[in-house]
Amino acid sequence: DTGVSQDPRHKITKRGQNVTFRCDPISEHNRLYWYRQTLGQGPEFLTYFQNEAQLEKSRLLSDRFSAERPKGSFSTLEIQRTEQGDSAMYLCASSFRTSDNEQFFGPGTRLTVL
Amino acid sequence: KQEVTQIPAALSVPEGENLVLNCSFTDSAIYNLQWFRQDPGKGLTSLLLIQSSQREQTSGRLNASLDKSSGRSTLYIAASQPGDSATYLCAGRDYKLSFGAGTTVTVRA
């Protein structure tokens, strides 16, 4: 257990539905990252926050995706109008902004869009 | 954009053999390099972090080296055990991680 938690662990939804995932980082970490991983591939960067500010969004993050970190603690990732291509593992990581910036990952949320 | 490649994609060895996993990256301006382990359907566990000013890191049976000039990192696992069976991922970065596709290791008892 790295100290980063994600909820839910698994989500099955029908195409067109909205889904929301939550990530609770390690409490003293001020940076939070979202990644997406498809089968057989390494994770791909989606977005990251420093405190409550969203500092970068990948081109992978279409308009259907939105992420928030309202109080600089937990974060949510929402996908609207899900598509089958959204099926993936969504991973959250956190780090403390230091020179090494080591990232610690949560267990992930497995999304299946039917 | 940082491109990370891991070779081989899969590896099967008998218990007790040493493992050598390779990682190459295209941008020598890599900041730090981190090695992870991932079990099937699980999240990532950080194994070793090599800062840009370092050339290697060791933890128990694991040793990772970093050669920025050639754009390569190598993870060595000594005296492999069946419990080492997993996918190993390397990631280079500045603040965000760029991952390779991983090497899936099977250690046969």
PDB file of N, CA and C in Angstrom, chain B residues 3-89:
ATOM      1  N   GLU B   3      10.467   9.533 -25.815  1.00  0.00           N
ATOM      2  CA  GLU B   3      10.060   8.193 -26.213  1.00  0.00           C
ATOM      3  C   GLU B   3      10.879   7.200 -25.404  1.00  0.00           C
ATOM      4  N   VAL B   4      10.202   6.244 -24.799  1.00  0.00           N
ATOM      5  CA  VAL B   4      10.862   5.251 -23.954  1.00  0.00           C
ATOM      6  C   VAL B   4      10.595   3.865 -24.512  1.00  0.00           C
ATOM      7  N   THR B   5      11.651   3.081 -24.680  1.00  0.00           N
ATOM      8  CA  THR B   5      11.541   1.733 -25.244  1.00  0.00           C
ATOM      9  C   THR B   5      12.131   0.740 -24.268  1.00  0.00           C
ATOM     10  N   GLN B   6      11.432  -0.390 -24.097  1.00  0.00           N
ATOM     11  CA  GLN B   6      11.937  -1.440 -23.203  1.00  0.00           C
ATOM     12  C   GLN B   6      12.119  -2.739 -23.976  1.00  0.00           C
ATOM     13  N   ILE B   7      13.286  -3.320 -23.786  1.00  0.00           N
ATOM     14  CA  ILE B   7      13.624  -4.571 -24.446  1.00  0.00           C
ATOM     15  C   ILE B   7      14.210  -5.528 -23.412  1.00  0.00           C
ATOM     16  N   PRO B   8      13.808  -6.836 -23.400  1.00  0.00           N
ATOM     17  CA  PRO B   8      12.796  -7.425 -24.269  1.00  0.00           C
ATOM     18  C   PRO B   8      11.384  -7.119 -23.772  1.00  0.00           C
ATOM     19  N   ALA B   9      10.390  -7.457 -24.563  1.00  0.00           N
ATOM     20  CA  ALA B   9       9.006  -7.265 -24.136  1.00  0.00           C
ATOM     21  C   ALA B   9       8.585  -8.314 -23.118  1.00  0.00           C
ATOM     22  N   ALA B  10       9.210  -9.498 -23.229  1.00  0.00           N
ATOM     23  CA  ALA B  10       8.900 -10.583 -22.298  1.00  0.00           C
ATOM     24  C   ALA B  10      10.142 -11.405 -22.070  1.00  0.00           C
ATOM     25  N   LEU B  11      10.200 -12.011 -20.882  1.00  0.00           N
ATOM     26  CA  LEU B  11      11.386 -12.746 -20.479  1.00  0.00           C
ATOM     27  C   LEU B  11      10.956 -13.868 -19.540  1.00  0.00           C
ATOM     28  N   SER B  12      11.450 -15.082 -19.803  1.00  0.00           N
ATOM     29  CA  SER B  12      11.140 -16.217 -18.936  1.00  0.00           C
ATOM     30  C   SER B  12      12.450 -16.869 -18.535  1.00  0.00           C
ATOM     31  N   VAL B  13      12.676 -17.010 -17.226  1.00  0.00           N
ATOM     32  CA  VAL B  13      13.932 -17.571 -16.743  1.00  0.00           C
ATOM     33  C   VAL B  13      13.652 -18.564 -15.629  1.00  0.00           C
ATOM     34  N   PRO B  14      14.575 -19.511 -15.412  1.00  0.00           N
ATOM     35  CA  PRO B  14      14.427 -20.398 -14.253  1.00  0.00           C
ATOM     36  C   PRO B  14      14.830 -19.663 -12.980  1.00  0.00           C
ATOM     37  N   GLU B  15      14.279 -20.088 -11.894  1.00  0.00           N
ATOM     38  CA  GLU B  15      14.576 -19.497 -10.596  1.00  0.00           C
ATOM     39  C   GLU B  15      16.079 -19.505 -10.336  1.00  0.00           C
ATOM     40  N   GLY B  16      16.573 -18.402  -9.803  1.00  0.00           N
ATOM     41  CA  GLY B  16      17.985 -18.308  -9.467  1.00  0.00           C
ATOM     42  C   GLY B  16      18.819 -17.551 -10.486  1.00  0.00           C
ATOM     43  N   GLU B  17      18.297 -17.437 -11.714  1.00  0.00           N
ATOM     44  CA  GLU B  17      19.045 -16.688 -12.729  1.00  0.00           C
ATOM     45  C   GLU B  17      18.955 -15.195 -12.464  1.00  0.00           C
ATOM     46  N   ASN B  18      19.979 -14.483 -12.916  1.00  0.00           N
ATOM     47  CA  ASN B  18      19.960 -13.032 -12.823  1.00  0.00           C
ATOM     48  C   ASN B  18      19.174 -12.458 -14.007  1.00  0.00           C
ATOM     49  N   LEU B  19      18.444 -11.383 -13.746  1.00  0.00           N
ATOM     50  CA  LEU B  19      17.636 -10.744 -14.776  1.00  0.00           C
ATOM     51  C   LEU B  19      18.276  -9.417 -15.192  1.00  0.00           C
ATOM     52  N   VAL B  20      18.223  -9.131 -16.492  1.00  0.00           N
ATOM     53  CA  VAL B  20      18.722  -7.859 -17.011  1.00  0.00           C
ATOM     54  C   VAL B  20      17.631  -7.254 -17.885  1.00  0.00           C
ATOM     55  N   LEU B  21      17.107  -6.130 -17.469  1.00  0.00           N
ATOM     56  CA  LEU B  21      16.026  -5.467 -18.196  1.00  0.00           C
ATOM     57  C   LEU B  21      16.550  -4.124 -18.707  1.00  0.00           C
ATOM     58  N   ASN B  22      16.284  -3.855 -19.977  1.00  0.00           N
ATOM     59  CA  ASN B  22      16.822  -2.666 -20.610  1.00  0.00           C
ATOM     60  C   ASN B  22      15.756  -1.622 -20.907  1.00  0.00           C
ATOM     61  N   CYS B  23      16.170  -0.384 -20.824  1.00  0.00           N
ATOM     62  CA  CYS B  23      15.278   0.758 -21.070  1.00  0.00           C
ATOM     63  C   CYS B  23      16.091   1.803 -21.823  1.00  0.00           C
ATOM     64  N   SER B  24      15.548   2.287 -22.914  1.00  0.00           N
ATOM     65  CA  SER B  24      16.226   3.358 -23.648  1.00  0.00           C
ATOM     66  C   SER B  24      15.275   4.529 -23.851  1.00  0.00           C
ATOM     67  N   PHE B  25      15.822   5.727 -23.897  1.00  0.00           N
ATOM     68  CA  PHE B  25      14.998   6.921 -24.035  1.00  0.00           C
ATOM     69  C   PHE B  25      15.654   7.850 -25.044  1.00  0.00           C
ATOM     70  N   THR B  26      14.823   8.659 -25.678  1.00  0.00           N
ATOM     71  CA  THR B  26      15.304   9.459 -26.805  1.00  0.00           C
ATOM     72  C   THR B  26      15.846  10.817 -26.393  1.00  0.00           C
ATOM     73  N   ASP B  27      15.354  11.362 -25.310  1.00  0.00           N
ATOM     74  CA  ASP B  27      15.732  12.710 -24.911  1.00  0.00           C
ATOM     75  C   ASP B  27      16.728  12.652 -23.773  1.00  0.00           C
ATOM     76  N   SER B  28      17.979  12.995 -24.050  1.00  0.00           N
ATOM     77  CA  SER B  28      19.011  12.908 -23.017  1.00  0.00           C
ATOM     78  C   SER B  28      18.823  13.954 -21.924  1.00  0.00           C
ATOM     79  N   ALA B  29      17.871  14.866 -22.148  1.00  0.00           N
ATOM     80  CA  ALA B  29      17.580  15.864 -21.117  1.00  0.00           C
ATOM     81  C   ALA B  29      16.653  15.294 -20.055  1.00  0.00           C
ATOM     82  N   ILE B  30      16.698  13.984 -19.946  1.00  0.00           N
ATOM     83  CA  ILE B  30      15.883  13.340 -18.932  1.00  0.00           C
ATOM     84  C   ILE B  30      16.286  13.843 -17.553  1.00  0.00           C
ATOM     85  N   TYR B  31      15.306  14.032 -16.719  1.00  0.00           N
ATOM     86  CA  TYR B  31      15.587  14.583 -15.400  1.00  0.00           C
ATOM     87  C   TYR B  31      15.939  13.464 -14.432  1.00  0.00           C
ATOM     88  N   ASN B  32      14.969  12.652 -14.137  1.00  0.00           N
ATOM     89  CA  ASN B  32      15.196  11.473 -13.305  1.00  0.00           C
ATOM     90  C   ASN B  32      14.642  10.253 -14.018  1.00  0.00           C
ATOM     91  N   LEU B  33      15.008   9.064 -13.547  1.00  0.00           N
ATOM     92  CA  LEU B  33      14.455   7.851 -14.114  1.00  0.00           C
ATOM     93  C   LEU B  33      13.961   6.965 -12.977  1.00  0.00           C
ATOM     94  N   GLN B  34      12.775   6.423 -13.167  1.00  0.00           N
ATOM     95  CA  GLN B  34      12.154   5.620 -12.119  1.00  0.00           C
ATOM     96  C   GLN B  34      11.775   4.258 -12.684  1.00  0.00           C
ATOM     97  N   TRP B  35      12.060   3.212 -11.930  1.00  0.00           N
ATOM     98  CA  TRP B  35      11.658   1.854 -12.276  1.00  0.00           C
ATOM     99  C   TRP B  35      10.488   1.448 -11.376  1.00  0.00           C
ATOM    100  N   PHE B  36       9.500   0.780 -12.016  1.00  0.00           N
ATOM    101  CA  PHE B  36       8.311   0.335 -11.318  1.00  0.00           C
ATOM    102  C   PHE B  36       8.082  -1.150 -11.561  1.00  0.00           C
ATOM    103  N   ARG B  37       7.330  -1.738 -10.657  1.00  0.00           N
ATOM    104  CA  ARG B  37       6.828  -3.093 -10.821  1.00  0.00           C
ATOM    105  C   ARG B  37       5.312  -3.021 -10.851  1.00  0.00           C
ATOM    106  N   GLN B  38       4.696  -3.816 -11.748  1.00  0.00           N
ATOM    107  CA  GLN B  38       3.242  -3.873 -11.812  1.00  0.00           C
ATOM    108  C   GLN B  38       2.798  -5.332 -11.870  1.00  0.00           C
ATOM    109  N   ASP B  39       1.994  -5.740 -10.913  1.00  0.00           N
ATOM    110  CA  ASP B  39       1.386  -7.067 -10.934  1.00  0.00           C
ATOM    111  C   ASP B  39       0.082  -6.984 -11.732  1.00  0.00           C
ATOM    112  N   PRO B  40      -0.378  -8.091 -12.296  1.00  0.00           N
ATOM    113  CA  PRO B  40      -1.558  -8.061 -13.169  1.00  0.00           C
ATOM    114  C   PRO B  40      -2.764  -7.400 -12.513  1.00  0.00           C
ATOM    115  N   GLY B  41      -3.335  -6.430 -13.183  1.00  0.00           N
ATOM    116  CA  GLY B  41      -4.535  -5.758 -12.704  1.00  0.00           C
ATOM    117  C   GLY B  41      -4.316  -4.827 -11.529  1.00  0.00           C
ATOM    118  N   LYS B  42      -3.069  -4.558 -11.207  1.00  0.00           N
ATOM    119  CA  LYS B  42      -2.759  -3.731 -10.040  1.00  0.00           C
ATOM    120  C   LYS B  42      -2.118  -2.415 -10.453  1.00  0.00           C
ATOM    121  N   GLY B  43      -1.915  -1.553  -9.442  1.00  0.00           N
ATOM    122  CA  GLY B  43      -1.211  -0.306  -9.677  1.00  0.00           C
ATOM    123  C   GLY B  43       0.290  -0.527  -9.749  1.00  0.00           C
ATOM    124  N   LEU B  44       1.030   0.584  -9.755  1.00  0.00           N
ATOM    125  CA  LEU B  44       2.481   0.522  -9.898  1.00  0.00           C
ATOM    126  C   LEU B  44       3.164   0.682  -8.541  1.00  0.00           C
ATOM    127  N   THR B  45       4.191  -0.127  -8.333  1.00  0.00           N
ATOM    128  CA  THR B  45       5.002  -0.010  -7.129  1.00  0.00           C
ATOM    129  C   THR B  45       6.375   0.511  -7.526  1.00  0.00           C
ATOM    130  N   SER B  46       6.782   1.621  -6.924  1.00  0.00           N
ATOM    131  CA  SER B  46       8.083   2.191  -7.235  1.00  0.00           C
ATOM    132  C   SER B  46       9.191   1.304  -6.670  1.00  0.00           C
ATOM    133  N   LEU B  47      10.165   0.989  -7.512  1.00  0.00           N
ATOM    134  CA  LEU B  47      11.296   0.160  -7.086  1.00  0.00           C
ATOM    135  C   LEU B  47      12.529   1.004  -6.797  1.00  0.00           C
ATOM    136  N   LEU B  48      12.909   1.787  -7.779  1.00  0.00           N
ATOM    137  CA  LEU B  48      14.124   2.583  -7.655  1.00  0.00           C
ATOM    138  C   LEU B  48      13.938   3.901  -8.396  1.00  0.00           C
ATOM    139  N   LEU B  49      14.501   4.942  -7.840  1.00  0.00           N
ATOM    140  CA  LEU B  49      14.528   6.257  -8.483  1.00  0.00           C
ATOM    141  C   LEU B  49      15.978   6.673  -8.623  1.00  0.00           C
ATOM    142  N   ILE B  50      16.394   6.970  -9.856  1.00  0.00           N
ATOM    143  CA  ILE B  50      17.748   7.450 -10.089  1.00  0.00           C
ATOM    144  C   ILE B  50      17.655   8.914 -10.472  1.00  0.00           C
ATOM    145  N   GLN B  51      18.240   9.756  -9.658  1.00  0.00           N
ATOM    146  CA  GLN B  51      18.246  11.178  -9.977  1.00  0.00           C
ATOM    147  C   GLN B  51      19.254  11.444 -11.092  1.00  0.00           C
ATOM    148  N   SER B  52      19.067  12.550 -11.776  1.00  0.00           N
ATOM    149  CA  SER B  52      19.879  12.847 -12.964  1.00  0.00           C
ATOM    150  C   SER B  52      21.362  12.971 -12.635  1.00  0.00           C
ATOM    151  N   SER B  53      21.684  13.306 -11.404  1.00  0.00           N
ATOM    152  CA  SER B  53      23.088  13.457 -11.010  1.00  0.00           C
ATOM    153  C   SER B  53      23.713  12.126 -10.600  1.00  0.00           C
ATOM    154  N   GLN B  54      22.891  11.069 -10.528  1.00  0.00           N
ATOM    155  CA  GLN B  54      23.383   9.765 -10.091  1.00  0.00           C
ATOM    156  C   GLN B  54      23.591   8.851 -11.288  1.00  0.00           C
ATOM    157  N   ARG B  55      24.368   7.802 -11.067  1.00  0.00           N
ATOM    158  CA  ARG B  55      24.584   6.817 -12.121  1.00  0.00           C
ATOM    159  C   ARG B  55      23.934   5.483 -11.792  1.00  0.00           C
ATOM    160  N   GLU B  56      23.660   5.244 -10.518  1.00  0.00           N
ATOM    161  CA  GLU B  56      22.998   3.992 -10.174  1.00  0.00           C
ATOM    162  C   GLU B  56      22.362   4.082  -8.798  1.00  0.00           C
ATOM    163  N   GLN B  57      21.454   3.135  -8.564  1.00  0.00           N
ATOM    164  CA  GLN B  57      20.801   2.990  -7.271  1.00  0.00           C
ATOM    165  C   GLN B  57      20.657   1.505  -6.992  1.00  0.00           C
ATOM    166  N   THR B  58      20.734   1.161  -5.712  1.00  0.00           N
ATOM    167  CA  THR B  58      20.634  -0.249  -5.307  1.00  0.00           C
ATOM    168  C   THR B  58      19.642  -0.378  -4.168  1.00  0.00           C
ATOM    169  N   SER B  59      18.860  -1.469  -4.235  1.00  0.00           N
ATOM    170  CA  SER B  59      17.964  -1.795  -3.141  1.00  0.00           C
ATOM    171  C   SER B  59      17.850  -3.315  -3.080  1.00  0.00           C
ATOM    172  N   GLY B  60      18.478  -3.901  -2.082  1.00  0.00           N
ATOM    173  CA  GLY B  60      18.425  -5.352  -1.943  1.00  0.00           C
ATOM    174  C   GLY B  60      19.011  -6.045  -3.163  1.00  0.00           C
ATOM    175  N   ARG B  61      18.196  -6.896  -3.796  1.00  0.00           N
ATOM    176  CA  ARG B  61      18.664  -7.636  -4.974  1.00  0.00           C
ATOM    177  C   ARG B  61      18.551  -6.805  -6.261  1.00  0.00           C
ATOM    178  N   LEU B  62      18.061  -5.602  -6.163  1.00  0.00           N
ATOM    179  CA  LEU B  62      17.853  -4.755  -7.338  1.00  0.00           C
ATOM    180  C   LEU B  62      18.962  -3.714  -7.468  1.00  0.00           C
ATOM    181  N   ASN B  63      19.402  -3.538  -8.709  1.00  0.00           N
ATOM    182  CA  ASN B  63      20.353  -2.484  -9.008  1.00  0.00           C
ATOM    183  C   ASN B  63      19.967  -1.867 -10.333  1.00  0.00           C
ATOM    184  N   ALA B  64      19.894  -0.539 -10.380  1.00  0.00           N
ATOM    185  CA  ALA B  64      19.564   0.140 -11.625  1.00  0.00           C
ATOM    186  C   ALA B  64      20.653   1.142 -11.952  1.00  0.00           C
ATOM    187  N   SER B  65      21.032   1.182 -13.213  1.00  0.00           N
ATOM    188  CA  SER B  65      22.028   2.129 -13.677  1.00  0.00           C
ATOM    189  C   SER B  65      21.412   3.093 -14.671  1.00  0.00           C
ATOM    190  N   LEU B  66      22.022   4.256 -14.789  1.00  0.00           N
ATOM    191  CA  LEU B  66      21.546   5.281 -15.720  1.00  0.00           C
ATOM    192  C   LEU B  66      22.734   5.875 -16.458  1.00  0.00           C
ATOM    193  N   ASP B  67      22.685   5.819 -17.789  1.00  0.00           N
ATOM    194  CA  ASP B  67      23.695   6.442 -18.634  1.00  0.00           C
ATOM    195  C   ASP B  67      22.985   7.453 -19.525  1.00  0.00           C
ATOM    196  N   LYS B  68      23.014   8.698 -19.127  1.00  0.00           N
ATOM    197  CA  LYS B  68      22.281   9.719 -19.858  1.00  0.00           C
ATOM    198  C   LYS B  68      22.879   9.963 -21.237  1.00  0.00           C
ATOM    199  N   SER B  69      24.186   9.822 -21.368  1.00  0.00           N
ATOM    200  CA  SER B  69      24.826  10.125 -22.644  1.00  0.00           C
ATOM    201  C   SER B  69      24.382   9.160 -23.739  1.00  0.00           C
ATOM    202  N   SER B  70      24.147   7.895 -23.365  1.00  0.00           N
ATOM    203  CA  SER B  70      23.694   6.915 -24.347  1.00  0.00           C
ATOM    204  C   SER B  70      22.180   6.744 -24.325  1.00  0.00           C
ATOM    205  N   GLY B  71      21.504   7.376 -23.380  1.00  0.00           N
ATOM    206  CA  GLY B  71      20.057   7.268 -23.297  1.00  0.00           C
ATOM    207  C   GLY B  71      19.594   5.898 -22.848  1.00  0.00           C
ATOM    208  N   ARG B  72      20.290   5.323 -21.878  1.00  0.00           N
ATOM    209  CA  ARG B  72      19.945   3.965 -21.444  1.00  0.00           C
ATOM    210  C   ARG B  72      19.918   3.819 -19.929  1.00  0.00           C
ATOM    211  N   SER B  73      19.022   2.940 -19.489  1.00  0.00           N
ATOM    212  CA  SER B  73      19.007   2.508 -18.104  1.00  0.00           C
ATOM    213  C   SER B  73      18.836   0.994 -18.089  1.00  0.00           C
ATOM    214  N   THR B  74      19.445   0.346 -17.117  1.00  0.00           N
ATOM    215  CA  THR B  74      19.355  -1.100 -16.983  1.00  0.00           C
ATOM    216  C   THR B  74      18.966  -1.452 -15.557  1.00  0.00           C
ATOM    217  N   LEU B  75      18.022  -2.361 -15.433  1.00  0.00           N
ATOM    218  CA  LEU B  75      17.626  -2.889 -14.129  1.00  0.00           C
ATOM    219  C   LEU B  75      18.130  -4.314 -14.013  1.00  0.00           C
ATOM    220  N   TYR B  76      18.920  -4.581 -12.970  1.00  0.00           N
ATOM    221  CA  TYR B  76      19.423  -5.909 -12.684  1.00  0.00           C
ATOM    222  C   TYR B  76      18.694  -6.461 -11.464  1.00  0.00           C
ATOM    223  N   ILE B  77      18.214  -7.684 -11.594  1.00  0.00           N
ATOM    224  CA  ILE B  77      17.626  -8.372 -10.453  1.00  0.00           C
ATOM    225  C   ILE B  77      18.439  -9.639 -10.231  1.00  0.00           C
ATOM    226  N   ALA B  78      19.083  -9.707  -9.089  1.00  0.00           N
ATOM    227  CA  ALA B  78      19.952 -10.845  -8.795  1.00  0.00           C
ATOM    228  C   ALA B  78      19.147 -12.007  -8.225  1.00  0.00           C
ATOM    229  N   ALA B  79      19.589 -13.210  -8.562  1.00  0.00           N
ATOM    230  CA  ALA B  79      19.033 -14.439  -7.978  1.00  0.00           C
ATOM    231  C   ALA B  79      17.507 -14.415  -7.994  1.00  0.00           C
ATOM    232  N   SER B  80      16.941 -14.416  -9.186  1.00  0.00           N
ATOM    233  CA  SER B  80      15.493 -14.240  -9.335  1.00  0.00           C
ATOM    234  C   SER B  80      14.698 -15.316  -8.588  1.00  0.00           C
ATOM    235  N   GLN B  81      13.494 -14.912  -8.167  1.00  0.00           N
ATOM    236  CA  GLN B  81      12.576 -15.796  -7.436  1.00  0.00           C
ATOM    237  C   GLN B  81      11.212 -15.761  -8.132  1.00  0.00           C
ATOM    238  N   PRO B  82      10.404 -16.804  -7.959  1.00  0.00           N
ATOM    239  CA  PRO B  82       9.067 -16.776  -8.587  1.00  0.00           C
ATOM    240  C   PRO B  82       8.261 -15.539  -8.230  1.00  0.00           C
ATOM    241  N   GLY B  83       8.460 -15.005  -7.024  1.00  0.00           N
ATOM    242  CA  GLY B  83       7.758 -13.787  -6.618  1.00  0.00           C
ATOM    243  C   GLY B  83       8.175 -12.552  -7.386  1.00  0.00           C
ATOM    244  N   ASP B  84       9.244 -12.647  -8.169  1.00  0.00           N
ATOM    245  CA  ASP B  84       9.667 -11.517  -9.000  1.00  0.00           C
ATOM    246  C   ASP B  84       8.865 -11.448 -10.296  1.00  0.00           C
ATOM    247  N   SER B  85       8.047 -12.452 -10.557  1.00  0.00           N
ATOM    248  CA  SER B  85       7.241 -12.460 -11.776  1.00  0.00           C
ATOM    249  C   SER B  85       6.266 -11.282 -11.767  1.00  0.00           C
ATOM    250  N   ALA B  86       6.382 -10.438 -12.766  1.00  0.00           N
ATOM    251  CA  ALA B  86       5.580  -9.208 -12.853  1.00  0.00           C
ATOM    252  C   ALA B  86       5.982  -8.483 -14.130  1.00  0.00           C
ATOM    253  N   THR B  87       5.347  -7.342 -14.374  1.00  0.00           N
ATOM    254  CA  THR B  87       5.781  -6.455 -15.456  1.00  0.00           C
ATOM    255  C   THR B  87       6.583  -5.314 -14.854  1.00  0.00           C
ATOM    256  N   TYR B  88       7.722  -5.050 -15.446  1.00  0.00           N
ATOM    257  CA  TYR B  88       8.615  -3.996 -14.967  1.00  0.00           C
ATOM    258  C   TYR B  88       8.599  -2.845 -15.974  1.00  0.00           C
ATOM    259  N   LEU B  89       8.363  -1.665 -15.472  1.00  0.00           N
ATOM    260  CA  LEU B  89       8.235  -0.473 -16.303  1.00  0.00           C
ATOM    261  C   LEU B  89       9.294   0.545 -15.913  1.00  0.00           C
TER     262      LEU B  89
END
